[in-house]
Amino acid sequence: MRTKSCFLALAFLLLNTIVYAQREETVLGSRGWGLSGLWGGYTHHYTDYNGTDAFNRGGFFGFEFGKSLFVGWTHYSLRDDIVLDKGDNQRFDFRFNGGKIGYAFVPYKAVHPMINVELGRGRAKLAGEGNDNIFVIQPSVGVEVNVFRWFRLGLEGGYRFARNVDYVALNDSDLSSPY
């Protein structure tokens, strides 16, 4: 009986020591929001412009903080040849550059959710009407897979909001669409 109570007391002391040895994690304290990586990649978007299916291609580069927060730069350009049938058989081109902010929830898991917001200046080019500077915001949600420590693969979907489109033949809603 005495050895059993000594064993229980020793187990309690060890358990208590282990519990106190755990560090408390706080939002601004010990989490460590320092630089945890540099990332760059290649992206593809299947989307539509004015009811015409199209393919955007681009890339991104940025810094990762605390293994969760991504802050960087992004660039997209239209890869398909789109002809708008507004009576003039006009060719259309679209590009945009901007900032990107993303957050990965539980990034240490092999598969985890993420959210991103990309915003910046864009340029639409319509034959016969010249260039038009516009503003683009692209919020998105997705899933990211940690393939290796240095390689991640993601799948996401979102919506492109285009603002300040000043063409006679096009408006904001013609360039805004899901992707």
mmCIF file of C-alpha atoms in Angstrom:
data_model
loop_
_atom_site.group_PDB
_atom_site.id
_atom_site.type_symbol
_atom_site.label_atom_id
_atom_site.label_comp_id
_atom_site.label_asym_id
_atom_site.label_seq_id
_atom_site.Cartn_x
_atom_site.Cartn_y
_atom_site.Cartn_z
ATOM 1 C CA MET A 1 0.000 0.000 0.000
ATOM 2 C CA ARG A 2 2.833 2.337 0.904
ATOM 3 C CA THR A 3 4.622 1.775 -2.437
ATOM 4 C CA LYS A 4 1.374 2.403 -4.275
ATOM 5 C CA SER A 5 0.829 5.770 -2.547
ATOM 6 C CA CYS A 6 4.499 6.742 -3.103
ATOM 7 C CA PHE A 7 4.164 5.833 -6.762
ATOM 8 C CA LEU A 8 0.967 7.929 -7.102
ATOM 9 C CA ALA A 9 2.626 10.907 -5.359
ATOM 10 C CA LEU A 10 5.665 10.654 -7.650
ATOM 11 C CA ALA A 11 3.435 10.362 -10.744
ATOM 12 C CA PHE A 12 1.463 13.435 -9.623
ATOM 13 C CA LEU A 13 4.665 15.459 -9.136
ATOM 14 C CA LEU A 14 6.007 14.448 -12.555
ATOM 15 C CA LEU A 15 2.701 15.253 -14.244
ATOM 16 C CA ASN A 16 2.575 18.614 -12.478
ATOM 17 C CA THR A 17 6.137 19.403 -13.626
ATOM 18 C CA ILE A 18 5.288 18.482 -17.228
ATOM 19 C CA VAL A 19 2.198 20.701 -17.185
ATOM 20 C CA TYR A 20 4.171 23.682 -15.878
ATOM 21 C CA ALA A 21 6.932 23.054 -18.417
ATOM 22 C CA GLN A 22 4.533 23.781 -21.294
ATOM 23 C CA ARG A 23 4.884 27.305 -22.635
ATOM 24 C CA GLU A 24 1.795 29.378 -23.026
ATOM 25 C CA GLU A 25 1.247 30.570 -26.598
ATOM 26 C CA THR A 26 -0.152 34.061 -27.111
ATOM 27 C CA VAL A 27 -1.026 36.065 -30.190
ATOM 28 C CA LEU A 28 1.780 38.608 -29.871
ATOM 29 C CA GLY A 29 4.071 36.871 -27.423
ATOM 30 C CA SER A 30 5.857 33.586 -27.858
ATOM 31 C CA ARG A 31 4.265 32.628 -31.175
ATOM 32 C CA GLY A 32 7.151 34.172 -33.031
ATOM 33 C CA TRP A 33 5.885 36.280 -35.903
ATOM 34 C CA GLY A 34 9.401 36.544 -37.273
ATOM 35 C CA LEU A 35 10.327 35.709 -40.841
ATOM 36 C CA SER A 36 9.802 31.983 -41.397
ATOM 37 C CA GLY A 37 10.188 31.702 -45.150
ATOM 38 C CA LEU A 38 10.344 33.110 -48.660
ATOM 39 C CA TRP A 39 7.837 31.806 -51.167
ATOM 40 C CA GLY A 40 7.314 32.146 -54.869
ATOM 41 C CA GLY A 41 5.081 30.324 -57.266
ATOM 42 C CA TYR A 42 3.101 30.050 -60.437
ATOM 43 C CA THR A 43 -0.708 30.338 -60.588
ATOM 44 C CA HIS A 44 -3.466 29.587 -63.086
ATOM 45 C CA HIS A 45 -7.048 30.904 -63.043
ATOM 46 C CA TYR A 46 -9.902 29.689 -65.182
ATOM 47 C CA THR A 47 -12.374 32.593 -65.340
ATOM 48 C CA ASP A 48 -14.549 34.592 -67.699
ATOM 49 C CA TYR A 49 -14.530 38.097 -69.134
ATOM 50 C CA ASN A 50 -17.804 39.502 -70.432
ATOM 51 C CA GLY A 51 -19.263 35.994 -70.770
ATOM 52 C CA THR A 52 -16.214 34.563 -72.586
ATOM 53 C CA ASP A 53 -14.246 31.795 -70.853
ATOM 54 C CA ALA A 54 -10.591 32.668 -70.410
ATOM 55 C CA PHE A 55 -7.375 31.566 -68.753
ATOM 56 C CA ASN A 56 -5.224 33.836 -66.550
ATOM 57 C CA ARG A 57 -1.648 32.938 -65.738
ATOM 58 C CA GLY A 58 0.596 34.615 -63.215
ATOM 59 C CA GLY A 59 2.976 34.338 -60.344
ATOM 60 C CA PHE A 60 3.655 35.539 -56.838
ATOM 61 C CA PHE A 61 6.537 36.220 -54.489
ATOM 62 C CA GLY A 62 6.456 37.037 -50.803
ATOM 63 C CA PHE A 63 7.523 36.593 -47.227
ATOM 64 C CA GLU A 64 6.045 34.215 -44.672
ATOM 65 C CA PHE A 65 5.823 35.263 -41.034
ATOM 66 C CA GLY A 66 5.154 32.877 -38.161
ATOM 67 C CA LYS A 67 4.487 30.003 -40.608
ATOM 68 C CA SER A 68 0.971 31.426 -41.113
ATOM 69 C CA LEU A 69 0.969 34.963 -42.508
ATOM 70 C CA PHE A 70 2.001 35.636 -46.113
ATOM 71 C CA VAL A 71 2.716 39.153 -47.417
ATOM 72 C CA GLY A 72 3.849 39.575 -50.985
ATOM 73 C CA TRP A 73 3.356 40.667 -54.575
ATOM 74 C CA THR A 74 1.379 39.070 -57.395
ATOM 75 C CA HIS A 75 1.006 39.460 -61.175
ATOM 76 C CA TYR A 76 -1.606 38.066 -63.576
ATOM 77 C CA SER A 77 -2.137 38.351 -67.311
ATOM 78 C CA LEU A 78 -4.779 37.095 -69.695
ATOM 79 C CA ARG A 79 -3.423 34.226 -71.806
ATOM 80 C CA ASP A 80 -6.324 33.715 -74.214
ATOM 81 C CA ASP A 81 -7.138 35.763 -77.273
ATOM 82 C CA ILE A 82 -10.563 37.271 -76.574
ATOM 83 C CA VAL A 83 -12.582 39.065 -79.215
ATOM 84 C CA LEU A 84 -15.532 41.050 -77.871
ATOM 85 C CA ASP A 85 -18.457 41.103 -80.252
ATOM 86 C CA LYS A 86 -19.780 44.573 -79.540
ATOM 87 C CA GLY A 87 -20.115 45.372 -83.215
ATOM 88 C CA ASP A 88 -16.473 46.315 -83.830
ATOM 89 C CA ASN A 89 -14.808 42.883 -83.434
ATOM 90 C CA GLN A 90 -12.586 44.308 -80.672
ATOM 91 C CA ARG A 91 -9.649 42.388 -79.188
ATOM 92 C CA PHE A 92 -9.309 42.492 -75.408
ATOM 93 C CA ASP A 93 -6.264 42.149 -73.098
ATOM 94 C CA PHE A 94 -6.071 42.312 -69.296
ATOM 95 C CA ARG A 95 -3.211 42.385 -66.741
ATOM 96 C CA PHE A 96 -2.854 43.313 -63.105
ATOM 97 C CA ASN A 97 -0.183 43.602 -60.402
ATOM 98 C CA GLY A 98 -0.693 44.078 -56.722
ATOM 99 C CA GLY A 99 -0.162 43.120 -53.149
ATOM 100 C CA LYS A 100 -1.107 39.772 -51.687
ATOM 101 C CA ILE A 101 -1.945 38.987 -48.068
ATOM 102 C CA GLY A 102 -2.729 35.434 -47.020
ATOM 103 C CA TYR A 103 -3.255 33.452 -43.852
ATOM 104 C CA ALA A 104 -2.943 29.681 -43.408
ATOM 105 C CA PHE A 105 -4.878 28.119 -40.541
ATOM 106 C CA VAL A 106 -3.028 25.303 -38.689
ATOM 107 C CA PRO A 107 -0.164 25.332 -41.226
ATOM 108 C CA TYR A 108 1.627 22.449 -39.499
ATOM 109 C CA LYS A 109 -1.118 20.045 -40.636
ATOM 110 C CA ALA A 110 -0.484 18.223 -43.913
ATOM 111 C CA VAL A 111 -3.726 19.606 -45.381
ATOM 112 C CA HIS A 112 -4.983 22.959 -44.095
ATOM 113 C CA PRO A 113 -7.285 25.827 -45.114
ATOM 114 C CA MET A 114 -6.075 29.246 -46.218
ATOM 115 C CA ILE A 115 -7.494 32.636 -47.168
ATOM 116 C CA ASN A 116 -5.958 35.237 -49.487
ATOM 117 C CA VAL A 117 -6.696 38.766 -50.638
ATOM 118 C CA GLU A 118 -4.976 40.252 -53.663
ATOM 119 C CA LEU A 119 -5.455 43.880 -54.610
ATOM 120 C CA GLY A 120 -3.822 46.307 -56.958
ATOM 121 C CA ARG A 121 -3.782 48.179 -60.221
ATOM 122 C CA GLY A 122 -4.768 46.579 -63.447
ATOM 123 C CA ARG A 123 -4.725 47.500 -67.093
ATOM 124 C CA ALA A 124 -7.379 46.567 -69.600
ATOM 125 C CA LYS A 125 -6.681 47.085 -73.282
ATOM 126 C CA LEU A 126 -9.471 47.186 -75.804
ATOM 127 C CA ALA A 127 -8.574 47.580 -79.491
ATOM 128 C CA GLY A 128 -9.818 50.878 -80.811
ATOM 129 C CA GLU A 129 -10.308 52.376 -77.334
ATOM 130 C CA GLY A 130 -6.775 52.174 -75.879
ATOM 131 C CA ASN A 131 -5.688 51.326 -72.325
ATOM 132 C CA ASP A 132 -7.783 51.751 -69.191
ATOM 133 C CA ASN A 133 -6.330 51.681 -65.674
ATOM 134 C CA ILE A 134 -8.586 49.816 -63.260
ATOM 135 C CA PHE A 135 -8.510 48.605 -59.652
ATOM 136 C CA VAL A 136 -8.778 44.867 -58.864
ATOM 137 C CA ILE A 137 -9.568 43.051 -55.590
ATOM 138 C CA GLN A 138 -9.472 39.232 -55.505
ATOM 139 C CA PRO A 139 -10.488 37.542 -52.227
ATOM 140 C CA SER A 140 -10.169 33.745 -52.201
ATOM 141 C CA VAL A 141 -10.338 30.670 -49.978
ATOM 142 C CA GLY A 142 -8.605 27.380 -50.524
ATOM 143 C CA VAL A 143 -6.807 24.309 -49.306
ATOM 144 C CA GLU A 144 -3.047 23.908 -49.143
ATOM 145 C CA VAL A 145 -1.101 20.629 -48.981
ATOM 146 C CA ASN A 146 2.362 20.481 -47.409
ATOM 147 C CA VAL A 147 4.094 18.084 -49.823
ATOM 148 C CA PHE A 148 7.597 18.778 -48.422
ATOM 149 C CA ARG A 149 8.852 21.384 -45.945
ATOM 150 C CA TRP A 150 9.833 23.577 -48.883
ATOM 151 C CA PHE A 151 6.996 22.694 -51.311
ATOM 152 C CA ARG A 152 3.282 23.415 -50.958
ATOM 153 C CA LEU A 153 0.489 22.774 -53.410
ATOM 154 C CA GLY A 154 -2.737 24.767 -53.209
ATOM 155 C CA LEU A 155 -6.203 24.796 -54.703
ATOM 156 C CA GLU A 156 -8.314 27.907 -54.274
ATOM 157 C CA GLY A 157 -11.293 29.730 -55.664
ATOM 158 C CA GLY A 158 -12.430 33.292 -55.352
ATOM 159 C CA TYR A 159 -13.994 36.276 -57.019
ATOM 160 C CA ARG A 160 -12.367 39.086 -58.992
ATOM 161 C CA PHE A 161 -13.877 42.534 -58.393
ATOM 162 C CA ALA A 162 -12.853 45.049 -61.073
ATOM 163 C CA ARG A 163 -13.562 48.742 -60.479
ATOM 164 C CA ASN A 164 -13.200 51.981 -62.473
ATOM 165 C CA VAL A 165 -13.692 50.425 -65.923
ATOM 166 C CA ASP A 166 -14.207 53.402 -68.252
ATOM 167 C CA TYR A 167 -14.903 51.759 -71.609
ATOM 168 C CA VAL A 168 -18.095 52.376 -73.551
ATOM 169 C CA ALA A 169 -18.362 48.695 -74.494
ATOM 170 C CA LEU A 170 -17.460 47.294 -71.013
ATOM 171 C CA ASN A 171 -18.322 48.015 -67.404
ATOM 172 C CA ASP A 172 -17.172 46.782 -63.967
ATOM 173 C CA SER A 173 -19.434 43.710 -63.966
ATOM 174 C CA ASP A 174 -18.075 42.546 -67.355
ATOM 175 C CA LEU A 175 -14.584 42.156 -65.870
ATOM 176 C CA SER A 176 -15.694 40.911 -62.417
ATOM 177 C CA SER A 177 -16.238 37.153 -62.121
ATOM 178 C CA PRO A 178 -15.474 34.022 -60.087
ATOM 179 C CA TYR A 179 -12.299 32.074 -60.741
#
